[in-house]
Amino acid sequence: MGSHPNILVFDSGLGGLTVLREIVKARPDAHVTYAADDAFFPYGQHSEEALVGRVVPLIGELIDAHTPALVVIACNTASTLVLSHLRAAYSVPFVGTVPAIKPACAASTTKRVSVLGTSGTVKREYTRALIRDFAGGCDVTLVGSVHLAALAEAALGGADVADEAIHAEIAPCFVDADGSRPDTIVLACTHYPLLLDRLMRLAPWPVDWIDPAPAIARRVVTLLGPGSGPSDHQGDHPGAEMVFTSGRLPRFTAALAPYFGGRVPA
Ligand code: DGL
């Protein structure tokens, strides 16, 4: 690995790749380890107790195995619950992914915003507090989706996912109240930007879809520094790894390549 700091990016599945993609662009010199807790996917369906009991020790094992300089919890369902526990337990810096309610409400012209997340994320006290503190007079609709993360994984894996299935998950975000419509939708699950083209196409009217990944990458750069560029020209290139808790071997397909900035993870 040479002088390349290791950044550990963690999610329940492949949604965190949408965050990894921005981190790789922002710090092309860093080694990246992508860890997916696919054995426990989807996180949205687990109780808060089960998730804390699962994620806190698992992140400890990943820190021991990969000695990251920084850990990104690229999962809203986990971040809105376990970040404080992780920071109390481990000294490595953490960056979380939480619903981008503040920028969305600041940007909305109609003052109507929908937050599309897992059913776990929309239930969290953390999410409710973000609305209380940052809605700034906006009317915020929370939409908990049960199936969209799994549909995004299926689509990334090459399955033929029907428009109707995606439309059914996003429809509750689009409520027209006597001509007053949401104009901004927070993508509060890292899986959803995997489907962005289809979300835009299936939306009943145009809206801004807020993906927090670029802001997360900027936070990583603030904490780790700007880095030294893609390569030090001495044959010492940053690498990439993919780890699945199910133990399955990483099945690296062409569809995943863009998320790793062209690297092929070990
Ligand atoms: N990618 C995760 C998030 O950001 C959740 C998907 C799941 O339910 O596991 O919330």
Short mmCIF file of C-alpha atoms in Angstrom, two decimals, residues 19-147:
data_model
loop_
_atom_site.label_atom_id
_atom_site.label_comp_id
_atom_site.label_asym_id
_atom_site.label_seq_id
_atom_site.Cartn_x
_atom_site.Cartn_y
_atom_site.Cartn_z
CA VAL A 19 -20.35 7.26 -1.96
CA LEU A 20 -17.14 5.40 -2.79
CA ARG A 21 -17.30 6.77 -6.35
CA GLU A 22 -17.08 10.35 -5.06
CA ILE A 23 -14.36 9.51 -2.53
CA VAL A 24 -12.20 7.89 -5.22
CA LYS A 25 -12.58 11.04 -7.34
CA ALA A 26 -11.70 13.32 -4.42
CA ARG A 27 -8.74 11.23 -3.13
CA PRO A 28 -7.48 9.19 -6.09
CA ASP A 29 -4.26 8.47 -4.22
CA ALA A 30 -6.01 6.63 -1.36
CA HIS A 31 -6.29 2.88 -1.05
CA VAL A 32 -9.97 1.94 -0.59
CA THR A 33 -11.57 -1.01 1.17
CA TYR A 34 -15.26 -1.48 0.42
CA ALA A 35 -17.03 -3.65 2.98
CA ALA A 36 -20.63 -4.86 2.49
CA ASP A 37 -22.51 -6.55 5.30
CA ASP A 38 -24.53 -8.51 2.79
CA ALA A 39 -25.10 -11.35 5.28
CA PHE A 40 -27.36 -8.93 7.22
CA PHE A 41 -28.89 -7.05 4.23
CA PRO A 42 -31.26 -5.18 4.22
CA TYR A 43 -30.55 -3.07 7.29
CA GLY A 44 -33.87 -1.26 6.87
CA GLN A 45 -35.75 -4.31 8.12
CA HIS A 46 -33.80 -4.86 11.37
CA SER A 47 -34.64 -3.48 14.81
CA GLU A 48 -32.45 -0.73 16.29
CA GLU A 49 -31.13 -3.15 18.96
CA ALA A 50 -30.21 -5.76 16.37
CA LEU A 51 -28.37 -3.20 14.22
CA VAL A 52 -26.33 -1.71 17.08
CA GLY A 53 -25.43 -5.24 18.22
CA ARG A 54 -24.39 -6.18 14.72
CA VAL A 55 -22.60 -3.09 13.39
CA VAL A 56 -20.51 -1.93 16.37
CA PRO A 57 -18.46 -5.16 16.79
CA LEU A 58 -18.31 -5.73 13.03
CA ILE A 59 -16.72 -2.32 12.44
CA GLY A 60 -14.21 -3.16 15.19
CA GLU A 61 -13.25 -6.34 13.33
CA LEU A 62 -12.90 -4.43 10.05
CA ILE A 63 -10.72 -1.78 11.71
CA ASP A 64 -8.45 -4.51 13.13
CA ALA A 65 -8.22 -6.28 9.77
CA HIS A 66 -7.71 -3.23 7.51
CA THR A 67 -6.26 -0.46 9.76
CA PRO A 68 -8.06 2.35 7.95
CA ALA A 69 -7.05 6.00 8.39
CA LEU A 70 -10.76 6.84 8.28
CA VAL A 71 -14.08 4.96 8.14
CA VAL A 72 -17.08 6.11 6.10
CA ILE A 73 -20.40 4.62 7.17
CA ALA A 74 -22.01 4.89 3.71
CA CYS A 75 -25.42 3.88 4.99
CA ASN A 76 -28.14 6.15 6.37
CA THR A 77 -29.90 3.31 8.14
CA ALA A 78 -26.75 2.57 10.16
CA SER A 79 -25.39 6.13 10.50
CA THR A 80 -28.59 7.55 12.00
CA LEU A 81 -28.28 4.95 14.75
CA VAL A 82 -24.72 3.77 15.41
CA LEU A 83 -22.39 6.71 14.73
CA SER A 84 -22.31 7.86 18.34
CA HIS A 85 -21.64 4.27 19.52
CA LEU A 86 -18.80 3.88 16.99
CA ARG A 87 -17.17 7.17 17.97
CA ALA A 88 -17.32 6.15 21.63
CA ALA A 89 -15.81 2.72 20.92
CA TYR A 90 -13.02 3.42 18.39
CA SER A 91 -10.50 6.23 17.98
CA VAL A 92 -10.36 6.23 14.15
CA PRO A 93 -12.27 9.16 12.58
CA PHE A 94 -15.75 8.36 11.22
CA VAL A 95 -17.76 10.09 8.52
CA GLY A 96 -21.45 9.21 8.41
CA THR A 97 -24.20 9.50 5.84
CA VAL A 98 -27.39 11.10 7.16
CA PRO A 99 -30.43 12.51 5.33
CA ALA A 100 -29.53 15.82 3.62
CA ILE A 101 -32.58 17.60 5.02
CA LYS A 102 -30.90 20.95 5.66
CA PRO A 103 -29.59 21.61 2.11
CA ALA A 104 -32.77 20.22 0.56
CA CYS A 105 -35.03 22.53 2.57
CA ALA A 106 -32.74 25.48 1.90
CA ALA A 107 -32.94 24.80 -1.85
CA SER A 108 -36.68 24.11 -2.16
CA THR A 109 -38.68 26.83 -3.86
CA THR A 110 -42.12 25.30 -3.24
CA LYS A 111 -41.15 24.70 0.42
CA ARG A 112 -42.20 21.08 0.05
CA VAL A 113 -39.55 18.37 0.38
CA SER A 114 -39.83 14.57 0.45
CA VAL A 115 -37.27 12.36 2.20
CA LEU A 116 -36.99 8.91 0.62
CA GLY A 117 -35.19 6.44 2.89
CA THR A 118 -35.51 2.96 4.30
CA SER A 119 -38.34 2.37 6.74
CA GLY A 120 -35.65 2.24 9.45
CA THR A 121 -34.17 5.65 8.56
CA VAL A 122 -37.50 7.48 8.43
CA LYS A 123 -38.46 6.13 11.86
CA ARG A 124 -35.26 7.28 13.56
CA GLU A 125 -35.30 9.98 16.21
CA TYR A 126 -32.12 11.30 14.51
CA THR A 127 -34.07 11.96 11.29
CA ARG A 128 -36.98 13.56 13.14
CA ALA A 129 -34.53 15.86 14.94
CA LEU A 130 -32.99 16.94 11.62
CA ILE A 131 -36.46 17.98 10.46
CA ARG A 132 -37.21 19.83 13.71
CA ASP A 133 -33.88 21.67 13.56
CA PHE A 134 -33.41 22.30 9.84
CA ALA A 135 -36.72 22.20 7.93
CA GLY A 136 -36.77 26.00 8.09
CA GLY A 137 -40.50 26.34 7.40
CA CYS A 138 -40.61 23.55 4.78
CA ASP A 139 -43.26 20.90 4.82
CA VAL A 140 -41.28 17.62 4.91
CA THR A 141 -42.83 14.27 3.93
CA LEU A 142 -41.03 11.15 5.16
CA VAL A 143 -41.32 8.17 2.82
CA GLY A 144 -40.07 4.80 4.03
CA SER A 145 -39.35 2.39 1.20
CA VAL A 146 -39.26 -1.34 1.89
CA HIS A 147 -38.06 -2.63 -1.47
#
